[in-house]
mmCIF file of C-alpha atoms and ligand atoms in Angstrom:
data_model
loop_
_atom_site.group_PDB
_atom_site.id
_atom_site.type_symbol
_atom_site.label_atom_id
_atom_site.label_comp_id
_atom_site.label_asym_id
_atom_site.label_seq_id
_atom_site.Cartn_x
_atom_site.Cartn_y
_atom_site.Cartn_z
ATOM 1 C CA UNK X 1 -16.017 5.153 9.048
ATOM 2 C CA UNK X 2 -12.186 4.873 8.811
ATOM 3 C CA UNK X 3 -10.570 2.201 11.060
ATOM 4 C CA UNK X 4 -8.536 2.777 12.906
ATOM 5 C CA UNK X 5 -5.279 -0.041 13.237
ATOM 6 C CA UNK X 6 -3.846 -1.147 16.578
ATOM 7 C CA UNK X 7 -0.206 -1.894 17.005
ATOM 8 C CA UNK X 8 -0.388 -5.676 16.788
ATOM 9 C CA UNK X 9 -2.699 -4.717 13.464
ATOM 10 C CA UNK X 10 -0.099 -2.712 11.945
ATOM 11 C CA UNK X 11 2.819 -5.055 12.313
ATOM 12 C CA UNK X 12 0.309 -7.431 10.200
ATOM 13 C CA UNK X 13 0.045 -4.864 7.524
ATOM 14 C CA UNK X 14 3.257 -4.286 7.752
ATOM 15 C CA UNK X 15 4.376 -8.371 7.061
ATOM 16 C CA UNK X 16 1.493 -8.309 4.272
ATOM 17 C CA UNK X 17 2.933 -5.199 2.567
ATOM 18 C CA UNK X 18 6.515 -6.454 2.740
ATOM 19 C CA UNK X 19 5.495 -9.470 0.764
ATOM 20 C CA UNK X 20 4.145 -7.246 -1.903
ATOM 21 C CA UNK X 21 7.025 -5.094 -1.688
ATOM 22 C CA UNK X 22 9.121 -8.641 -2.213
ATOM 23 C CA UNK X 23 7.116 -9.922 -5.118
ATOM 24 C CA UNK X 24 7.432 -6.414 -6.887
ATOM 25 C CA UNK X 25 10.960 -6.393 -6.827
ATOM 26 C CA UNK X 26 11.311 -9.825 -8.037
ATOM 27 C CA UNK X 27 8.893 -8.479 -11.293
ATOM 28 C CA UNK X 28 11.606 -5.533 -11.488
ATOM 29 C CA UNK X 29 14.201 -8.251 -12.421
ATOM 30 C CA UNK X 30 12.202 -9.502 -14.818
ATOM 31 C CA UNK X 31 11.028 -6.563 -16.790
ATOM 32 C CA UNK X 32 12.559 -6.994 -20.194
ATOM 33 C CA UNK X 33 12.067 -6.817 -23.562
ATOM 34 C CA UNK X 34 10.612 -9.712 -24.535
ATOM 35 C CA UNK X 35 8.948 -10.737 -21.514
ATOM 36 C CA UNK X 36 5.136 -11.709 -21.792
ATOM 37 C CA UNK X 37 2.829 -9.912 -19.202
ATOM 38 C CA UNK X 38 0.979 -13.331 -18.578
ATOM 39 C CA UNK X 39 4.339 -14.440 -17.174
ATOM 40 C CA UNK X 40 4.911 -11.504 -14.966
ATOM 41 C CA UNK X 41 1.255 -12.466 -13.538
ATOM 42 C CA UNK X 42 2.396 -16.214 -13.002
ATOM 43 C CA UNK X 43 5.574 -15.017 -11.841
ATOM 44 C CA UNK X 44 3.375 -12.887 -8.987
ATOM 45 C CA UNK X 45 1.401 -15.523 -8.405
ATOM 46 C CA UNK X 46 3.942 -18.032 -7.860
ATOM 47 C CA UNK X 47 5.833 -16.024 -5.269
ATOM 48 C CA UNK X 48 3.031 -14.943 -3.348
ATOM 49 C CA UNK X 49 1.743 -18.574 -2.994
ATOM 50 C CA UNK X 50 5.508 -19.341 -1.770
ATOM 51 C CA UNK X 51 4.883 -17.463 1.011
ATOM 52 C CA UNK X 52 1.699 -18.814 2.305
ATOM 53 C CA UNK X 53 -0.529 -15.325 0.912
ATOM 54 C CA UNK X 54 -3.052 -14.569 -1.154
ATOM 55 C CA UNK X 55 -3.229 -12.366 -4.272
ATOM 56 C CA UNK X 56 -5.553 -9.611 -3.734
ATOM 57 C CA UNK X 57 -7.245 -9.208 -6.471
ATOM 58 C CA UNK X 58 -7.512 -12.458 -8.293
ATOM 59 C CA UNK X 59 -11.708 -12.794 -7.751
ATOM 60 C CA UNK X 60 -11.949 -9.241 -6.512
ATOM 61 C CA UNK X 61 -15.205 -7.920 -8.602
ATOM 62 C CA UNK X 62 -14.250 -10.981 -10.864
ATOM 63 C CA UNK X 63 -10.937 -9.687 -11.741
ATOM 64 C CA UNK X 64 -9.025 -12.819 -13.064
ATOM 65 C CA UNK X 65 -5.725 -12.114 -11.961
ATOM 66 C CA UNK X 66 -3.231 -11.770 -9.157
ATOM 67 C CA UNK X 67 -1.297 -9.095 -11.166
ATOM 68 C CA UNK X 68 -2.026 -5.693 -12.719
ATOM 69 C CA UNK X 69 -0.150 -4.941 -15.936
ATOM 70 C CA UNK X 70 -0.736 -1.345 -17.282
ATOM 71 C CA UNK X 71 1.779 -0.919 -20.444
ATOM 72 C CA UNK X 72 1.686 2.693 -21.549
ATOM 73 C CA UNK X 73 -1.583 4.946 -22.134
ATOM 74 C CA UNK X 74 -2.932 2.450 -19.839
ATOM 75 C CA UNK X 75 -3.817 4.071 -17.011
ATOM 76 C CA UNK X 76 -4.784 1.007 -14.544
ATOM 77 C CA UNK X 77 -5.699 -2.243 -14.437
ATOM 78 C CA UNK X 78 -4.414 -3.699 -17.329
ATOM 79 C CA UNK X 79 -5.278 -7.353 -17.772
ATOM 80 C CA UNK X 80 -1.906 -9.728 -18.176
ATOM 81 C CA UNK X 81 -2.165 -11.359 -21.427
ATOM 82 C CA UNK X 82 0.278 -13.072 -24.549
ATOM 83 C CA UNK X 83 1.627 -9.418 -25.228
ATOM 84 C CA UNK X 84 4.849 -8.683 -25.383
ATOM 85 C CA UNK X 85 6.808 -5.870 -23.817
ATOM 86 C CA UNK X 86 8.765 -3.876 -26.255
ATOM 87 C CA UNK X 87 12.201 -1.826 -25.505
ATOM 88 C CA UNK X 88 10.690 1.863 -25.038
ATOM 89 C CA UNK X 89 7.373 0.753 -22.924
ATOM 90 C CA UNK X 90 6.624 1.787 -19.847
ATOM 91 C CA UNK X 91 4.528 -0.893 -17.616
ATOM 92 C CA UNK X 92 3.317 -0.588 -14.178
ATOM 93 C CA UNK X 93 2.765 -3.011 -12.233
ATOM 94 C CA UNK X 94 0.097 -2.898 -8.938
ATOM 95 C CA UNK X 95 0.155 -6.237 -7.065
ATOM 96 C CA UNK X 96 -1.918 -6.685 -3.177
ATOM 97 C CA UNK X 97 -2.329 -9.443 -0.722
ATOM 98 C CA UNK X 98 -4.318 -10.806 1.271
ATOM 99 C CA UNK X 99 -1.463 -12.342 4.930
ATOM 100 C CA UNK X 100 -2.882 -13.247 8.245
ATOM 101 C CA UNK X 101 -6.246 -11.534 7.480
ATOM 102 C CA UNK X 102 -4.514 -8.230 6.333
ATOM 103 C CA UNK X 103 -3.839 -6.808 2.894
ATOM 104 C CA UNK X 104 -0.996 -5.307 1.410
ATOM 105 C CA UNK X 105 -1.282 -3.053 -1.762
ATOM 106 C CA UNK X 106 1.645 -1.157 -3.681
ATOM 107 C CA UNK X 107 2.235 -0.802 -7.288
ATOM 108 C CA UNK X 108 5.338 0.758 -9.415
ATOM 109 C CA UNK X 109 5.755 1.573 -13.317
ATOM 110 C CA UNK X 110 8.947 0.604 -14.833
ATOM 111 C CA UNK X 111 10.772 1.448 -18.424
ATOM 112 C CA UNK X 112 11.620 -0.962 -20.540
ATOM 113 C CA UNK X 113 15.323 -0.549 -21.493
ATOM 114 C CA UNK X 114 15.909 2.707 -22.954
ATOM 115 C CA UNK X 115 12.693 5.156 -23.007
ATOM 116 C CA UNK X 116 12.137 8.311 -24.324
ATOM 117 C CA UNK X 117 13.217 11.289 -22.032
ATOM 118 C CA UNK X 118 9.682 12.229 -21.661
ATOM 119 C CA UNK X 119 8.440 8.834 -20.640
ATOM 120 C CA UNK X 120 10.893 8.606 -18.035
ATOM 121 C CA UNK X 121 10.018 12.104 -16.614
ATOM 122 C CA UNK X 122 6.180 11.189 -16.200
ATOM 123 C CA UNK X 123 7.390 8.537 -13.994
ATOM 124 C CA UNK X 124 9.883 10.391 -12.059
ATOM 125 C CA UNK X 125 7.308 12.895 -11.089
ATOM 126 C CA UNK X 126 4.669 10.221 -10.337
ATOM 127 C CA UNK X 127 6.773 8.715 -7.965
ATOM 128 C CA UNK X 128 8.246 12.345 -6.408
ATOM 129 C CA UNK X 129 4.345 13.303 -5.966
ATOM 130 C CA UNK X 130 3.898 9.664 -3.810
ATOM 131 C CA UNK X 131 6.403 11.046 -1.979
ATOM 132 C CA UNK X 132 4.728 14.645 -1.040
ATOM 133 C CA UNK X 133 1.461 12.453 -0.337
ATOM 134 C CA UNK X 134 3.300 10.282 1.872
ATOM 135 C CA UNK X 135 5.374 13.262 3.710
ATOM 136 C CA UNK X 136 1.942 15.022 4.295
ATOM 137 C CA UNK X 137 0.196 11.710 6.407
ATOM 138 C CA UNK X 138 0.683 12.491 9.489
ATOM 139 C CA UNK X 139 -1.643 12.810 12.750
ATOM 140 C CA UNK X 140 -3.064 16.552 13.241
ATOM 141 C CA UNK X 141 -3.094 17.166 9.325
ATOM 142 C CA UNK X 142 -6.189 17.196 6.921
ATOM 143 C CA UNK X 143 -7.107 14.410 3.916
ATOM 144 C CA UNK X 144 -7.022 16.967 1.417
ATOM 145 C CA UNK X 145 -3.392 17.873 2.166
ATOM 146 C CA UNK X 146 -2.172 14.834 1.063
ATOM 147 C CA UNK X 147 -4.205 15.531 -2.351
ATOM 148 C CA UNK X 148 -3.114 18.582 -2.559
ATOM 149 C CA UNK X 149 0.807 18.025 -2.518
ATOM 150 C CA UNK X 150 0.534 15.326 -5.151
ATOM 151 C CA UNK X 151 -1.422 17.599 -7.293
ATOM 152 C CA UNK X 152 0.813 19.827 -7.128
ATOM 153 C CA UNK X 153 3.691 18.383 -7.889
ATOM 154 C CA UNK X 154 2.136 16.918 -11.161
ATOM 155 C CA UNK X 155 0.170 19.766 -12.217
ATOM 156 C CA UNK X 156 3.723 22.049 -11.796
ATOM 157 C CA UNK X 157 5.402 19.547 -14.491
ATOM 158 C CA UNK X 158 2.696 20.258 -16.836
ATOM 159 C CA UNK X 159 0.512 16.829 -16.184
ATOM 160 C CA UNK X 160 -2.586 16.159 -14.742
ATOM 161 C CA UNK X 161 -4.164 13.796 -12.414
ATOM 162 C CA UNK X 162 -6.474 11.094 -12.851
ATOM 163 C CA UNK X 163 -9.864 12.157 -11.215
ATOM 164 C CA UNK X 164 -11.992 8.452 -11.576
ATOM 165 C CA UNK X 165 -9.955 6.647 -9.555
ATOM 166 C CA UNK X 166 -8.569 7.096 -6.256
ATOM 167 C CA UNK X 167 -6.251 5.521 -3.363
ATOM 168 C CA UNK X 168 -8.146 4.022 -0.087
ATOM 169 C CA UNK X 169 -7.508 2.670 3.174
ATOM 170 C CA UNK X 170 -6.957 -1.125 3.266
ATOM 171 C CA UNK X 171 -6.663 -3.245 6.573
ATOM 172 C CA UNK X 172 -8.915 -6.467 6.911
ATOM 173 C CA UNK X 173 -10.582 -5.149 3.265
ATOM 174 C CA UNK X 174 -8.734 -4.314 0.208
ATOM 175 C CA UNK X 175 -10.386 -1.032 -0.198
ATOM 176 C CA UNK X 176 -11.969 0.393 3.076
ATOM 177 C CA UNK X 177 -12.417 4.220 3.742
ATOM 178 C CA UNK X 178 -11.236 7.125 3.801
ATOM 179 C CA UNK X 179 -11.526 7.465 -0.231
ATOM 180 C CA UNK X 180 -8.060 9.171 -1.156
ATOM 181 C CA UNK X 181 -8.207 11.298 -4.390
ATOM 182 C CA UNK X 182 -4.573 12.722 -6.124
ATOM 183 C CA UNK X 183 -6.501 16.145 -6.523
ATOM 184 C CA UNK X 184 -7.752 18.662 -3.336
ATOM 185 C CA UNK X 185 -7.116 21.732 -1.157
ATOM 186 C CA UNK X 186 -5.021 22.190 1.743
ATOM 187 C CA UNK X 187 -6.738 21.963 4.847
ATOM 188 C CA UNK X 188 -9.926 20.376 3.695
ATOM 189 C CA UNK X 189 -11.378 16.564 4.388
ATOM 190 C CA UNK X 190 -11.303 14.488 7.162
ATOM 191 C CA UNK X 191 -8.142 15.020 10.105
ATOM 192 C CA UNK X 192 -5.520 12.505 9.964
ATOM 193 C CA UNK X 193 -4.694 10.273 13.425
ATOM 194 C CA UNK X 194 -2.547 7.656 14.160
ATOM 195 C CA UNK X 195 -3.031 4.318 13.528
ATOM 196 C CA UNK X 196 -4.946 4.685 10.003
ATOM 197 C CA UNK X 197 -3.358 2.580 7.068
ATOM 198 C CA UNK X 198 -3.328 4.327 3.218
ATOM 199 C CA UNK X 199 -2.638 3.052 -0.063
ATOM 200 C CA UNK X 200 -1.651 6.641 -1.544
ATOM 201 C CA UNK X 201 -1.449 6.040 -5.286
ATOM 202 C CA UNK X 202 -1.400 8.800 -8.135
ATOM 203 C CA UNK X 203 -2.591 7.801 -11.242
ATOM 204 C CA UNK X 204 -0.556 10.523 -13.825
ATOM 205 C CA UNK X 205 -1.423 11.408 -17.278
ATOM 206 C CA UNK X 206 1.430 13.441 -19.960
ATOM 207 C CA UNK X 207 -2.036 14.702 -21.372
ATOM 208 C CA UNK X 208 -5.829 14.754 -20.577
ATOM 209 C CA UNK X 209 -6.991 13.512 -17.184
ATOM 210 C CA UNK X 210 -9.636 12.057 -18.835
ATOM 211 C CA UNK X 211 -9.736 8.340 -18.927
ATOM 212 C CA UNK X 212 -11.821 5.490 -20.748
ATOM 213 C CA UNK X 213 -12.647 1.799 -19.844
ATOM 214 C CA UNK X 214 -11.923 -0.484 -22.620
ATOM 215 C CA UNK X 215 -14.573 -3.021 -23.803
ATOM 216 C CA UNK X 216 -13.072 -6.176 -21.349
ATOM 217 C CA UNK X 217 -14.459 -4.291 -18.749
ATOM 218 C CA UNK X 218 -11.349 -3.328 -17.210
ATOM 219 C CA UNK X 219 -8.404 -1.909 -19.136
ATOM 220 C CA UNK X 220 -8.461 1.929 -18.099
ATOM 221 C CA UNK X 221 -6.592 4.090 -20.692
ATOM 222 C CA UNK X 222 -5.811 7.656 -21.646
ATOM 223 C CA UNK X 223 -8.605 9.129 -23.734
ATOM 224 C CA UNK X 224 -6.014 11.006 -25.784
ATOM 225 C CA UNK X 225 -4.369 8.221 -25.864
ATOM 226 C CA UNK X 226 -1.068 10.151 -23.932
ATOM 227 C CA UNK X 227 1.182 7.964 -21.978
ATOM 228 C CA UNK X 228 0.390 7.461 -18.001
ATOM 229 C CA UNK X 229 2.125 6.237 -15.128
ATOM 230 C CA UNK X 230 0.968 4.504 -11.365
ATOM 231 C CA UNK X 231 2.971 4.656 -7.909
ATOM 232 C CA UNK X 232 1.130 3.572 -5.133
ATOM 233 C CA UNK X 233 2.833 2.876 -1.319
ATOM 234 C CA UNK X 234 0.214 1.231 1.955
ATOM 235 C CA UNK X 235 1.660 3.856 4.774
ATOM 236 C CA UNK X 236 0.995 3.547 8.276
ATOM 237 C CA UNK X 237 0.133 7.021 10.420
ATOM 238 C CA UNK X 238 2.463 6.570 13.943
ATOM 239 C CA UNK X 239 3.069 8.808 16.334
ATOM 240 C CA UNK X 240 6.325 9.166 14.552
ATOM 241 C CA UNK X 241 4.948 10.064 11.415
ATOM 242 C CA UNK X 242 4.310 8.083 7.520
ATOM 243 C CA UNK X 243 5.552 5.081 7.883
ATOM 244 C CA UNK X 244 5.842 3.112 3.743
ATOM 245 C CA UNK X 245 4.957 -0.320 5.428
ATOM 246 C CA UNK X 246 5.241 -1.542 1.233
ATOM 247 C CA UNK X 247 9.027 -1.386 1.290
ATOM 248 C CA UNK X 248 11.637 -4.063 1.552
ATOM 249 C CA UNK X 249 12.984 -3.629 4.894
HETATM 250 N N1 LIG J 301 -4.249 -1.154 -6.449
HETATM 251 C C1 LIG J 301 -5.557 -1.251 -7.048
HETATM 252 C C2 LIG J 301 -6.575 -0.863 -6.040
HETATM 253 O O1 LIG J 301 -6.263 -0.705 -4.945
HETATM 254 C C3 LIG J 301 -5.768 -2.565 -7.662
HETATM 255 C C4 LIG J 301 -7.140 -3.124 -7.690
HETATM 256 S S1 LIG J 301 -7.308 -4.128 -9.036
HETATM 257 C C5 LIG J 301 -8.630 -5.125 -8.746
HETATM 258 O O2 LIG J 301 -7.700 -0.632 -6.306
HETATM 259 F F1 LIG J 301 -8.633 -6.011 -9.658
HETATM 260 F F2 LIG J 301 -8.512 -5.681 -7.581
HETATM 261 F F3 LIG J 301 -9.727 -4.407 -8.755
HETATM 262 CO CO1 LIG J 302 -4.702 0.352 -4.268
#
């Protein structure tokens, strides 16, 4: 059953999501060369306690940390750690929050200084097909449309889509229903109202969509080993359309 958020719920979600959207721009500032992912996790952490919330994750299915650091074929849910990020990476970073009893949920992918051209395409059109999802969330239209329009975009550029994992609705849980896959048809799933809350996040491969856990039991990578990149935005449905509650302001 997908719930359904009440005005009073949404401006929660919305306070929750604008602290993720804070602590992800902080980690922007610190994305370097040279920079250890373990410290962009303490950074998170650090910032989010600040504020009075709680990382998301951190204990979620025994996940050990508050932060999400996916450095190139990794696809998701890459586990900080004493590596170093290297001019020419790409890293994205998915951070949530638990504020007030609701959770917030966003994630970006960033280059590190100068990347190759190609890199810095697969994240431009990971982050352009968010952007069709989002523009397609609105009351009256179908699940599947928002699939659709970010599988289209990335499947035009000559990528593919990640098909394991999927974006979700997120209120009082982390992950509630409807599931939200980057792949679909037009017109298809369940109808969209007002007052739902999505985290709408395409997973993007250069190559494959196939994908492989690595032995820590976490670590999702590229099976060809291609590069991938993450954008994910928590949107409200209003009467006046997608609003990106994960924004700054
Ligand atoms: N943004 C991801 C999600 O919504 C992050 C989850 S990582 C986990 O599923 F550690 F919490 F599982
Ligand atoms: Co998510």
């Amino acid at each position: 059953m997908v719930i359904l958020k009440l005005p009073d719920e949404i401006e929660k979600a919305r306070t929750s999501n604008r602290i993720v959207a804070e602590v992800l721009n902080r980690l922007r500032e610190k994305v370097k060369p040279g920079v250890r992912t373990r410290e962009l996790d303490k950074l998170a952490a650090e910032i989010a306690d600040k504020k009075g919330a709680k990382p998301a994750f951190k204990g979620y299915n025994g996940y050990p940390y508050a932060l999400c650091v996916s450095v190139n074929e990794v696809v998701v849910h890459g586990m900080p750690s004493e590596r170093i990020l290297e001019e020419g990476d790409i890293v994205g970073l998915d951070f949530g929050v638990c504020y007030q009893g609701f959770f917030g949920d966003a994630a970006i992918t960033l280059p590190l200084g100068r990347v190759t051209q190609k890199a810095s395409r697969l994240m431009q059109v990971t982050e352009q097909s968010l952007y069709a999802g989002i523009e397609q969330a609105k009351a009256g239209n179908r699940l599947g449309d928002i699939s659709a329009a970010v599988q289209d975009i990335v499947e035009a550029a000559g990528y593919s889509v990640v098909r394991d994992f999927v974006g979700h609705g997120i209120g009082k849980s982390l992950h509630e229903e409807p599931q939200i896959p980057n792949f679909g048809k037009k017109g298809r799933g369940i109808e969209l109202k007002s007052g739902m809350i999505l985290a709408i996040e395409p997973m993007v491969n250069e190559g494959n969509y196939k994908v492989e856990i690595l032995p820590d039991g976490w670590t999702v990578v590229t099976k060809d080993g291609s590069l991938s990149a993450h954008f994910e935005h928590s949107i409200a449905i209003t009467d006046n359309g997608p609003e990106i509650l994960s924004k700054k302001n």
